[in-house]
Amino acid sequence: SAVISQKPSRDICQRGTSLTIQCQVDSQVTMMFWYRQQPGQSLTLIATANQGSEATYESGFVIDKFPISRPNLTFSTLTVSNMSPEDSSIYLCSVRLAGSYNEQFFGPGTRLTVL
Amino acid sequence: AQKVTQAQTEISVVEKEDVTLDCVYETRDTTYYLFWYKQPPSGELVFLIRRNSFDEQNEISGRYSWNFQKSTSSFNFTITASQVVDSAVYFCALSALSGTYKYIFGTGTRLKVLA
């Protein structure tokens, strides 16, 4: 496995503001993903973070709302822009490690509450 | 289309009882992967097991065992002699080529183990 850290671990934000979440991995990574988990729900894939190029977004998610950067192989950021209470969720990054069989390992998550 | 169904929303057992969590999947791919994750109250997703479609051997790891049956498209998870620390939400996930190996998560089963 790998050590995956996320910052911040939790935050309470005001409506209309933006929050940037960081994800750092200590191992060689082939792919990085960002997920959202709304309260009491399953995980929904937001996008695949591509190194050095624009992220690949899933249906229902757009770059203006969730800009993602991945400047190198082991680091990525997700910004939640112009937040509303509906954005209150856990945001998780996950990685697929080099040499793995397709399993993903998840970071500890960022608990976001929007007032 | 690919789909994962976890029909059990919540299960409660008394400590030391055995419990089985059901997972039924749908895919037309012949090559695919199945996973189980544990999400304790702290929120992080813990990887438990990966099974690929060509390996139907059942697996046992301590008190945990998994039964993979292609004939019924099921990948069930049994905890023997459950403990309070097993209390968590458990997710089953599917990953297949036609979905570019992205995860399709089930809705999760909340397990409560009572002392």
mmCIF file with all atom_site columns, N, CA and C in Angstrom, chain A residues 2-65:
data_model
loop_
_atom_site.group_PDB
_atom_site.id
_atom_site.type_symbol
_atom_site.label_atom_id
_atom_site.label_alt_id
_atom_site.label_comp_id
_atom_site.label_asym_id
_atom_site.label_entity_id
_atom_site.label_seq_id
_atom_site.pdbx_PDB_ins_code
_atom_site.Cartn_x
_atom_site.Cartn_y
_atom_site.Cartn_z
_atom_site.occupancy
_atom_site.B_iso_or_equiv
_atom_site.pdbx_formal_charge
_atom_site.auth_seq_id
_atom_site.auth_comp_id
_atom_site.auth_asym_id
_atom_site.auth_atom_id
_atom_site.pdbx_PDB_model_num
ATOM 1   N N  . ALA A 1 2  ? 0.303   2.382  0.434   1.00 0.00 ? 2  ALA A N  1
ATOM 2   C CA . ALA A 1 2  ? 1.043   3.631  0.423   1.00 0.00 ? 2  ALA A CA 1
ATOM 3   C C  . ALA A 1 2  ? 0.484   4.537  1.501   1.00 0.00 ? 2  ALA A C  1
ATOM 4   N N  . VAL A 1 3  ? 1.268   5.566  1.832   1.00 0.00 ? 3  VAL A N  1
ATOM 5   C CA . VAL A 1 3  ? 0.763   6.576  2.765   1.00 0.00 ? 3  VAL A CA 1
ATOM 6   C C  . VAL A 1 3  ? 0.205   7.713  1.932   1.00 0.00 ? 3  VAL A C  1
ATOM 7   N N  . ILE A 1 4  ? -1.079  7.973  2.118   1.00 0.00 ? 4  ILE A N  1
ATOM 8   C CA . ILE A 1 4  ? -1.764  9.026  1.374   1.00 0.00 ? 4  ILE A CA 1
ATOM 9   C C  . ILE A 1 4  ? -2.264  10.046 2.377   1.00 0.00 ? 4  ILE A C  1
ATOM 10  N N  . SER A 1 5  ? -1.860  11.285 2.211   1.00 0.00 ? 5  SER A N  1
ATOM 11  C CA . SER A 1 5  ? -2.296  12.324 3.138   1.00 0.00 ? 5  SER A CA 1
ATOM 12  C C  . SER A 1 5  ? -3.158  13.334 2.397   1.00 0.00 ? 5  SER A C  1
ATOM 13  N N  . GLN A 1 6  ? -4.117  13.866 3.126   1.00 0.00 ? 6  GLN A N  1
ATOM 14  C CA . GLN A 1 6  ? -4.995  14.906 2.599   1.00 0.00 ? 6  GLN A CA 1
ATOM 15  C C  . GLN A 1 6  ? -5.027  16.067 3.575   1.00 0.00 ? 6  GLN A C  1
ATOM 16  N N  . LYS A 1 7  ? -5.025  17.265 3.021   1.00 0.00 ? 7  LYS A N  1
ATOM 17  C CA . LYS A 1 7  ? -5.165  18.472 3.826   1.00 0.00 ? 7  LYS A CA 1
ATOM 18  C C  . LYS A 1 7  ? -6.210  19.375 3.206   1.00 0.00 ? 7  LYS A C  1
ATOM 19  N N  . PRO A 1 8  ? -7.082  20.003 3.978   1.00 0.00 ? 8  PRO A N  1
ATOM 20  C CA . PRO A 1 8  ? -7.263  19.782 5.407   1.00 0.00 ? 8  PRO A CA 1
ATOM 21  C C  . PRO A 1 8  ? -8.055  18.510 5.672   1.00 0.00 ? 8  PRO A C  1
ATOM 22  N N  . SER A 1 9  ? -8.079  18.057 6.893   1.00 0.00 ? 9  SER A N  1
ATOM 23  C CA . SER A 1 9  ? -8.867  16.880 7.226   1.00 0.00 ? 9  SER A CA 1
ATOM 24  C C  . SER A 1 9  ? -10.343 17.232 7.332   1.00 0.00 ? 9  SER A C  1
ATOM 25  N N  . ARG A 1 10 ? -10.614 18.478 7.732   1.00 0.00 ? 10 ARG A N  1
ATOM 26  C CA . ARG A 1 10 ? -11.991 18.946 7.781   1.00 0.00 ? 10 ARG A CA 1
ATOM 27  C C  . ARG A 1 10 ? -12.012 20.464 7.728   1.00 0.00 ? 10 ARG A C  1
ATOM 28  N N  . ASP A 1 11 ? -13.114 21.022 7.298   1.00 0.00 ? 11 ASP A N  1
ATOM 29  C CA . ASP A 1 11 ? -13.242 22.470 7.275   1.00 0.00 ? 11 ASP A CA 1
ATOM 30  C C  . ASP A 1 11 ? -14.715 22.844 7.265   1.00 0.00 ? 11 ASP A C  1
ATOM 31  N N  . ILE A 1 12 ? -14.962 24.019 7.806   1.00 0.00 ? 12 ILE A N  1
ATOM 32  C CA . ILE A 1 12 ? -16.303 24.610 7.770   1.00 0.00 ? 12 ILE A CA 1
ATOM 33  C C  . ILE A 1 12 ? -16.172 25.913 7.003   1.00 0.00 ? 12 ILE A C  1
ATOM 34  N N  . CYS A 1 13 ? -16.937 26.036 5.931   1.00 0.00 ? 13 CYS A N  1
ATOM 35  C CA . CYS A 1 13 ? -16.772 27.166 5.029   1.00 0.00 ? 13 CYS A CA 1
ATOM 36  C C  . CYS A 1 13 ? -18.093 27.907 4.838   1.00 0.00 ? 13 CYS A C  1
ATOM 37  N N  . GLN A 1 14 ? -17.971 29.131 4.421   1.00 0.00 ? 14 GLN A N  1
ATOM 38  C CA . GLN A 1 14 ? -19.145 29.943 4.148   1.00 0.00 ? 14 GLN A CA 1
ATOM 39  C C  . GLN A 1 14 ? -19.572 29.783 2.693   1.00 0.00 ? 14 GLN A C  1
ATOM 40  N N  . ARG A 1 15 ? -20.843 29.907 2.488   1.00 0.00 ? 15 ARG A N  1
ATOM 41  C CA . ARG A 1 15 ? -21.400 29.863 1.133   1.00 0.00 ? 15 ARG A CA 1
ATOM 42  C C  . ARG A 1 15 ? -20.697 30.874 0.231   1.00 0.00 ? 15 ARG A C  1
ATOM 43  N N  . GLY A 1 16 ? -20.406 30.481 -0.994  1.00 0.00 ? 16 GLY A N  1
ATOM 44  C CA . GLY A 1 16 ? -19.809 31.391 -1.969  1.00 0.00 ? 16 GLY A CA 1
ATOM 45  C C  . GLY A 1 16 ? -18.289 31.406 -1.987  1.00 0.00 ? 16 GLY A C  1
ATOM 46  N N  . THR A 1 17 ? -17.675 30.785 -0.994  1.00 0.00 ? 17 THR A N  1
ATOM 47  C CA . THR A 1 17 ? -16.205 30.741 -0.961  1.00 0.00 ? 17 THR A CA 1
ATOM 48  C C  . THR A 1 17 ? -15.702 29.477 -1.650  1.00 0.00 ? 17 THR A C  1
ATOM 49  N N  . SER A 1 18 ? -14.377 29.338 -1.733  1.00 0.00 ? 18 SER A N  1
ATOM 50  C CA . SER A 1 18 ? -13.749 28.171 -2.363  1.00 0.00 ? 18 SER A CA 1
ATOM 51  C C  . SER A 1 18 ? -12.776 27.533 -1.393  1.00 0.00 ? 18 SER A C  1
ATOM 52  N N  . LEU A 1 19 ? -12.586 26.240 -1.554  1.00 0.00 ? 19 LEU A N  1
ATOM 53  C CA . LEU A 1 19 ? -11.648 25.489 -0.715  1.00 0.00 ? 19 LEU A CA 1
ATOM 54  C C  . LEU A 1 19 ? -10.802 24.595 -1.601  1.00 0.00 ? 19 LEU A C  1
ATOM 55  N N  . THR A 1 20 ? -9.498  24.603 -1.360  1.00 0.00 ? 20 THR A N  1
ATOM 56  C CA . THR A 1 20 ? -8.597  23.716 -2.096  1.00 0.00 ? 20 THR A CA 1
ATOM 57  C C  . THR A 1 20 ? -8.120  22.598 -1.180  1.00 0.00 ? 20 THR A C  1
ATOM 58  N N  . ILE A 1 21 ? -8.272  21.375 -1.654  1.00 0.00 ? 21 ILE A N  1
ATOM 59  C CA . ILE A 1 21 ? -7.883  20.186 -0.911  1.00 0.00 ? 21 ILE A CA 1
ATOM 60  C C  . ILE A 1 21 ? -6.637  19.594 -1.571  1.00 0.00 ? 21 ILE A C  1
ATOM 61  N N  . GLN A 1 22 ? -5.670  19.235 -0.744  1.00 0.00 ? 22 GLN A N  1
ATOM 62  C CA . GLN A 1 22 ? -4.426  18.680 -1.261  1.00 0.00 ? 22 GLN A CA 1
ATOM 63  C C  . GLN A 1 22 ? -4.352  17.186 -0.980  1.00 0.00 ? 22 GLN A C  1
ATOM 64  N N  . CYS A 1 23 ? -3.730  16.466 -1.900  1.00 0.00 ? 23 CYS A N  1
ATOM 65  C CA . CYS A 1 23 ? -3.517  15.023 -1.754  1.00 0.00 ? 23 CYS A CA 1
ATOM 66  C C  . CYS A 1 23 ? -2.065  14.714 -2.111  1.00 0.00 ? 23 CYS A C  1
ATOM 67  N N  . GLN A 1 24 ? -1.366  14.072 -1.189  1.00 0.00 ? 24 GLN A N  1
ATOM 68  C CA . GLN A 1 24 ? 0.049   13.746 -1.383  1.00 0.00 ? 24 GLN A CA 1
ATOM 69  C C  . GLN A 1 24 ? 0.251   12.250 -1.125  1.00 0.00 ? 24 GLN A C  1
ATOM 70  N N  . VAL A 1 25 ? 1.027   11.612 -1.997  1.00 0.00 ? 25 VAL A N  1
ATOM 71  C CA . VAL A 1 25 ? 1.280   10.174 -1.872  1.00 0.00 ? 25 VAL A CA 1
ATOM 72  C C  . VAL A 1 25 ? 2.774   9.944  -1.763  1.00 0.00 ? 25 VAL A C  1
ATOM 73  N N  . ASP A 1 26 ? 3.165   8.920  -1.000  1.00 0.00 ? 26 ASP A N  1
ATOM 74  C CA . ASP A 1 26 ? 4.589   8.680  -0.784  1.00 0.00 ? 26 ASP A CA 1
ATOM 75  C C  . ASP A 1 26 ? 5.148   7.553  -1.649  1.00 0.00 ? 26 ASP A C  1
ATOM 76  N N  . SER A 1 27 ? 4.377   7.083  -2.628  1.00 0.00 ? 27 SER A N  1
ATOM 77  C CA . SER A 1 27 ? 4.817   5.973  -3.470  1.00 0.00 ? 27 SER A CA 1
ATOM 78  C C  . SER A 1 27 ? 4.609   6.312  -4.934  1.00 0.00 ? 27 SER A C  1
ATOM 79  N N  . GLN A 1 28 ? 5.154   5.461  -5.794  1.00 0.00 ? 28 GLN A N  1
ATOM 80  C CA . GLN A 1 28 ? 4.941   5.648  -7.226  1.00 0.00 ? 28 GLN A CA 1
ATOM 81  C C  . GLN A 1 28 ? 3.496   5.360  -7.580  1.00 0.00 ? 28 GLN A C  1
ATOM 82  N N  . VAL A 1 29 ? 2.915   6.288  -8.316  1.00 0.00 ? 29 VAL A N  1
ATOM 83  C CA . VAL A 1 29 ? 1.485   6.259  -8.596  1.00 0.00 ? 29 VAL A CA 1
ATOM 84  C C  . VAL A 1 29 ? 1.260   6.268  -10.101 1.00 0.00 ? 29 VAL A C  1
ATOM 85  N N  . THR A 1 30 ? 0.315   5.456  -10.571 1.00 0.00 ? 30 THR A N  1
ATOM 86  C CA . THR A 1 30 ? -0.022  5.517  -11.987 1.00 0.00 ? 30 THR A CA 1
ATOM 87  C C  . THR A 1 30 ? -1.228  6.413  -12.230 1.00 0.00 ? 30 THR A C  1
ATOM 88  N N  . MET A 1 31 ? -2.196  6.360  -11.337 1.00 0.00 ? 31 MET A N  1
ATOM 89  C CA . MET A 1 31 ? -3.401  7.172  -11.528 1.00 0.00 ? 31 MET A CA 1
ATOM 90  C C  . MET A 1 31 ? -3.855  7.754  -10.199 1.00 0.00 ? 31 MET A C  1
ATOM 91  N N  . MET A 1 32 ? -4.489  8.933  -10.288 1.00 0.00 ? 32 MET A N  1
ATOM 92  C CA . MET A 1 32 ? -5.069  9.569  -9.114  1.00 0.00 ? 32 MET A CA 1
ATOM 93  C C  . MET A 1 32 ? -6.511  9.952  -9.436  1.00 0.00 ? 32 MET A C  1
ATOM 94  N N  . PHE A 1 33 ? -7.359  9.815  -8.444  1.00 0.00 ? 33 PHE A N  1
ATOM 95  C CA . PHE A 1 33 ? -8.790  10.074 -8.620  1.00 0.00 ? 33 PHE A CA 1
ATOM 96  C C  . PHE A 1 33 ? -9.297  10.934 -7.469  1.00 0.00 ? 33 PHE A C  1
ATOM 97  N N  . TRP A 1 34 ? -10.362 11.652 -7.749  1.00 0.00 ? 34 TRP A N  1
ATOM 98  C CA . TRP A 1 34 ? -11.077 12.387 -6.703  1.00 0.00 ? 34 TRP A CA 1
ATOM 99  C C  . TRP A 1 34 ? -12.522 11.909 -6.668  1.00 0.00 ? 34 TRP A C  1
ATOM 100 N N  . TYR A 1 35 ? -13.000 11.653 -5.430  1.00 0.00 ? 35 TYR A N  1
ATOM 101 C CA . TYR A 1 35 ? -14.370 11.188 -5.207  1.00 0.00 ? 35 TYR A CA 1
ATOM 102 C C  . TYR A 1 35 ? -15.090 12.131 -4.254  1.00 0.00 ? 35 TYR A C  1
ATOM 103 N N  . ARG A 1 36 ? -16.401 12.117 -4.346  1.00 0.00 ? 36 ARG A N  1
ATOM 104 C CA . ARG A 1 36 ? -17.251 12.806 -3.377  1.00 0.00 ? 36 ARG A CA 1
ATOM 105 C C  . ARG A 1 36 ? -18.158 11.762 -2.725  1.00 0.00 ? 36 ARG A C  1
ATOM 106 N N  . GLN A 1 37 ? -18.342 11.902 -1.422  1.00 0.00 ? 37 GLN A N  1
ATOM 107 C CA . GLN A 1 37 ? -19.260 11.044 -0.689  1.00 0.00 ? 37 GLN A CA 1
ATOM 108 C C  . GLN A 1 37 ? -20.206 11.937 0.101   1.00 0.00 ? 37 GLN A C  1
ATOM 109 N N  . GLN A 1 38 ? -21.400 12.096 -0.402  1.00 0.00 ? 38 GLN A N  1
ATOM 110 C CA . GLN A 1 38 ? -22.392 12.886 0.296   1.00 0.00 ? 38 GLN A CA 1
ATOM 111 C C  . GLN A 1 38 ? -22.879 12.124 1.528   1.00 0.00 ? 38 GLN A C  1
ATOM 112 N N  . PRO A 1 39 ? -23.409 12.838 2.519   1.00 0.00 ? 39 PRO A N  1
ATOM 113 C CA . PRO A 1 39 ? -23.778 12.196 3.796   1.00 0.00 ? 39 PRO A CA 1
ATOM 114 C C  . PRO A 1 39 ? -24.649 10.960 3.610   1.00 0.00 ? 39 PRO A C  1
ATOM 115 N N  . GLY A 1 40 ? -24.200 9.858  4.176   1.00 0.00 ? 40 GLY A N  1
ATOM 116 C CA . GLY A 1 40 ? -24.959 8.615  4.130   1.00 0.00 ? 40 GLY A CA 1
ATOM 117 C C  . GLY A 1 40 ? -25.005 7.938  2.778   1.00 0.00 ? 40 GLY A C  1
ATOM 118 N N  . GLN A 1 41 ? -24.202 8.403  1.841   1.00 0.00 ? 41 GLN A N  1
ATOM 119 C CA . GLN A 1 41 ? -24.248 7.869  0.480   1.00 0.00 ? 41 GLN A CA 1
ATOM 120 C C  . GLN A 1 41 ? -22.972 7.103  0.126   1.00 0.00 ? 41 GLN A C  1
ATOM 121 N N  . SER A 1 42 ? -23.000 6.513  -1.069  1.00 0.00 ? 42 SER A N  1
ATOM 122 C CA . SER A 1 42 ? -21.824 5.838  -1.583  1.00 0.00 ? 42 SER A CA 1
ATOM 123 C C  . SER A 1 42 ? -20.864 6.855  -2.206  1.00 0.00 ? 42 SER A C  1
ATOM 124 N N  . LEU A 1 43 ? -19.806 6.361  -2.795  1.00 0.00 ? 43 LEU A N  1
ATOM 125 C CA . LEU A 1 43 ? -18.805 7.239  -3.398  1.00 0.00 ? 43 LEU A CA 1
ATOM 126 C C  . LEU A 1 43 ? -19.137 7.487  -4.871  1.00 0.00 ? 43 LEU A C  1
ATOM 127 N N  . THR A 1 44 ? -18.922 8.731  -5.268  1.00 0.00 ? 44 THR A N  1
ATOM 128 C CA . THR A 1 44 ? -19.130 9.116  -6.668  1.00 0.00 ? 44 THR A CA 1
ATOM 129 C C  . THR A 1 44 ? -17.832 9.693  -7.204  1.00 0.00 ? 44 THR A C  1
ATOM 130 N N  . LEU A 1 45 ? -17.392 9.197  -8.344  1.00 0.00 ? 45 LEU A N  1
ATOM 131 C CA . LEU A 1 45 ? -16.159 9.681  -8.946  1.00 0.00 ? 45 LEU A CA 1
ATOM 132 C C  . LEU A 1 45 ? -16.386 11.056 -9.556  1.00 0.00 ? 45 LEU A C  1
ATOM 133 N N  . ILE A 1 46 ? -15.540 12.006 -9.143  1.00 0.00 ? 46 ILE A N  1
ATOM 134 C CA . ILE A 1 46 ? -15.610 13.352 -9.711  1.00 0.00 ? 46 ILE A CA 1
ATOM 135 C C  . ILE A 1 46 ? -14.784 13.407 -10.998 1.00 0.00 ? 46 ILE A C  1
ATOM 136 N N  . ALA A 1 47 ? -13.519 12.980 -10.883 1.00 0.00 ? 47 ALA A N  1
ATOM 137 C CA . ALA A 1 47 ? -12.629 13.081 -12.041 1.00 0.00 ? 47 ALA A CA 1
ATOM 138 C C  . ALA A 1 47 ? -11.372 12.258 -11.817 1.00 0.00 ? 47 ALA A C  1
ATOM 139 N N  . THR A 1 48 ? -10.706 11.999 -12.929 1.00 0.00 ? 48 THR A N  1
ATOM 140 C CA . THR A 1 48 ? -9.368  11.413 -12.914 1.00 0.00 ? 48 THR A CA 1
ATOM 141 C C  . THR A 1 48 ? -8.382  12.560 -13.099 1.00 0.00 ? 48 THR A C  1
ATOM 142 N N  . ALA A 1 49 ? -7.427  12.655 -12.175 1.00 0.00 ? 49 ALA A N  1
ATOM 143 C CA . ALA A 1 49 ? -6.427  13.725 -12.241 1.00 0.00 ? 49 ALA A CA 1
ATOM 144 C C  . ALA A 1 49 ? -5.289  13.268 -13.138 1.00 0.00 ? 49 ALA A C  1
ATOM 145 N N  . ASN A 1 50 ? -5.035  13.996 -14.205 1.00 0.00 ? 50 ASN A N  1
ATOM 146 C CA . ASN A 1 50 ? -3.992  13.636 -15.160 1.00 0.00 ? 50 ASN A CA 1
ATOM 147 C C  . ASN A 1 50 ? -2.775  14.529 -14.938 1.00 0.00 ? 50 ASN A C  1
ATOM 148 N N  . GLN A 1 51 ? -1.605  13.906 -14.931 1.00 0.00 ? 51 GLN A N  1
ATOM 149 C CA . GLN A 1 51 ? -0.411  14.694 -14.691 1.00 0.00 ? 51 GLN A CA 1
ATOM 150 C C  . GLN A 1 51 ? -0.136  15.617 -15.862 1.00 0.00 ? 51 GLN A C  1
ATOM 151 N N  . GLY A 1 52 ? 0.005   16.902 -15.566 1.00 0.00 ? 52 GLY A N  1
ATOM 152 C CA . GLY A 1 52 ? 0.415   17.872 -16.579 1.00 0.00 ? 52 GLY A CA 1
ATOM 153 C C  . GLY A 1 52 ? -0.645  18.217 -17.609 1.00 0.00 ? 52 GLY A C  1
ATOM 154 N N  . SER A 1 53 ? -1.853  17.752 -17.434 1.00 0.00 ? 53 SER A N  1
ATOM 155 C CA . SER A 1 53 ? -2.915  18.096 -18.388 1.00 0.00 ? 53 SER A CA 1
ATOM 156 C C  . SER A 1 53 ? -4.254  18.166 -17.655 1.00 0.00 ? 53 SER A C  1
ATOM 157 N N  . GLU A 1 54 ? -5.267  18.565 -18.386 1.00 0.00 ? 54 GLU A N  1
ATOM 158 C CA . GLU A 1 54 ? -6.581  18.746 -17.765 1.00 0.00 ? 54 GLU A CA 1
ATOM 159 C C  . GLU A 1 54 ? -7.140  17.416 -17.268 1.00 0.00 ? 54 GLU A C  1
ATOM 160 N N  . ALA A 1 55 ? -7.824  17.502 -16.145 1.00 0.00 ? 55 ALA A N  1
ATOM 161 C CA . ALA A 1 55 ? -8.450  16.305 -15.577 1.00 0.00 ? 55 ALA A CA 1
ATOM 162 C C  . ALA A 1 55 ? -9.583  15.822 -16.469 1.00 0.00 ? 55 ALA A C  1
ATOM 163 N N  . THR A 1 56 ? -9.921  14.557 -16.321 1.00 0.00 ? 56 THR A N  1
ATOM 164 C CA . THR A 1 56 ? -11.037 13.954 -17.059 1.00 0.00 ? 56 THR A CA 1
ATOM 165 C C  . THR A 1 56 ? -12.227 13.857 -16.119 1.00 0.00 ? 56 THR A C  1
ATOM 166 N N  . TYR A 1 57 ? -13.260 14.619 -16.400 1.00 0.00 ? 57 TYR A N  1
ATOM 167 C CA . TYR A 1 57 ? -14.408 14.731 -15.499 1.00 0.00 ? 57 TYR A CA 1
ATOM 168 C C  . TYR A 1 57 ? -15.515 13.748 -15.861 1.00 0.00 ? 57 TYR A C  1
ATOM 169 N N  . GLU A 1 58 ? -16.201 13.292 -14.827 1.00 0.00 ? 58 GLU A N  1
ATOM 170 C CA . GLU A 1 58 ? -17.355 12.418 -15.007 1.00 0.00 ? 58 GLU A CA 1
ATOM 171 C C  . GLU A 1 58 ? -18.594 13.264 -15.276 1.00 0.00 ? 58 GLU A C  1
ATOM 172 N N  . SER A 1 59 ? -19.595 12.588 -15.795 1.00 0.00 ? 59 SER A N  1
ATOM 173 C CA . SER A 1 59 ? -20.856 13.266 -16.091 1.00 0.00 ? 59 SER A CA 1
ATOM 174 C C  . SER A 1 59 ? -21.402 13.914 -14.826 1.00 0.00 ? 59 SER A C  1
ATOM 175 N N  . GLY A 1 60 ? -21.772 15.171 -14.953 1.00 0.00 ? 60 GLY A N  1
ATOM 176 C CA . GLY A 1 60 ? -22.336 15.894 -13.823 1.00 0.00 ? 60 GLY A CA 1
ATOM 177 C C  . GLY A 1 60 ? -21.341 16.746 -13.064 1.00 0.00 ? 60 GLY A C  1
ATOM 178 N N  . PHE A 1 61 ? -20.084 16.640 -13.439 1.00 0.00 ? 61 PHE A N  1
ATOM 179 C CA . PHE A 1 61 ? -19.031 17.430 -12.781 1.00 0.00 ? 61 PHE A CA 1
ATOM 180 C C  . PHE A 1 61 ? -18.297 18.242 -13.840 1.00 0.00 ? 61 PHE A C  1
ATOM 181 N N  . VAL A 1 62 ? -18.032 19.515 -13.527 1.00 0.00 ? 62 VAL A N  1
ATOM 182 C CA . VAL A 1 62 ? -17.394 20.402 -14.508 1.00 0.00 ? 62 VAL A CA 1
ATOM 183 C C  . VAL A 1 62 ? -16.186 21.075 -13.901 1.00 0.00 ? 62 VAL A C  1
ATOM 184 N N  . ILE A 1 63 ? -15.290 21.467 -14.784 1.00 0.00 ? 63 ILE A N  1
ATOM 185 C CA . ILE A 1 63 ? -14.023 22.037 -14.356 1.00 0.00 ? 63 ILE A CA 1
ATOM 186 C C  . ILE A 1 63 ? -14.201 23.361 -13.627 1.00 0.00 ? 63 ILE A C  1
ATOM 187 N N  . ASP A 1 64 ? -15.184 24.145 -14.008 1.00 0.00 ? 64 ASP A N  1
ATOM 188 C CA . ASP A 1 64 ? -15.373 25.454 -13.364 1.00 0.00 ? 64 ASP A CA 1
ATOM 189 C C  . ASP A 1 64 ? -15.741 25.289 -11.892 1.00 0.00 ? 64 ASP A C  1
ATOM 190 N N  . LYS A 1 65 ? -16.439 24.231 -11.580 1.00 0.00 ? 65 LYS A N  1
ATOM 191 C CA . LYS A 1 65 ? -16.877 23.986 -10.206 1.00 0.00 ? 65 LYS A CA 1
ATOM 192 C C  . LYS A 1 65 ? -15.810 23.217 -9.411  1.00 0.00 ? 65 LYS A C  1
#
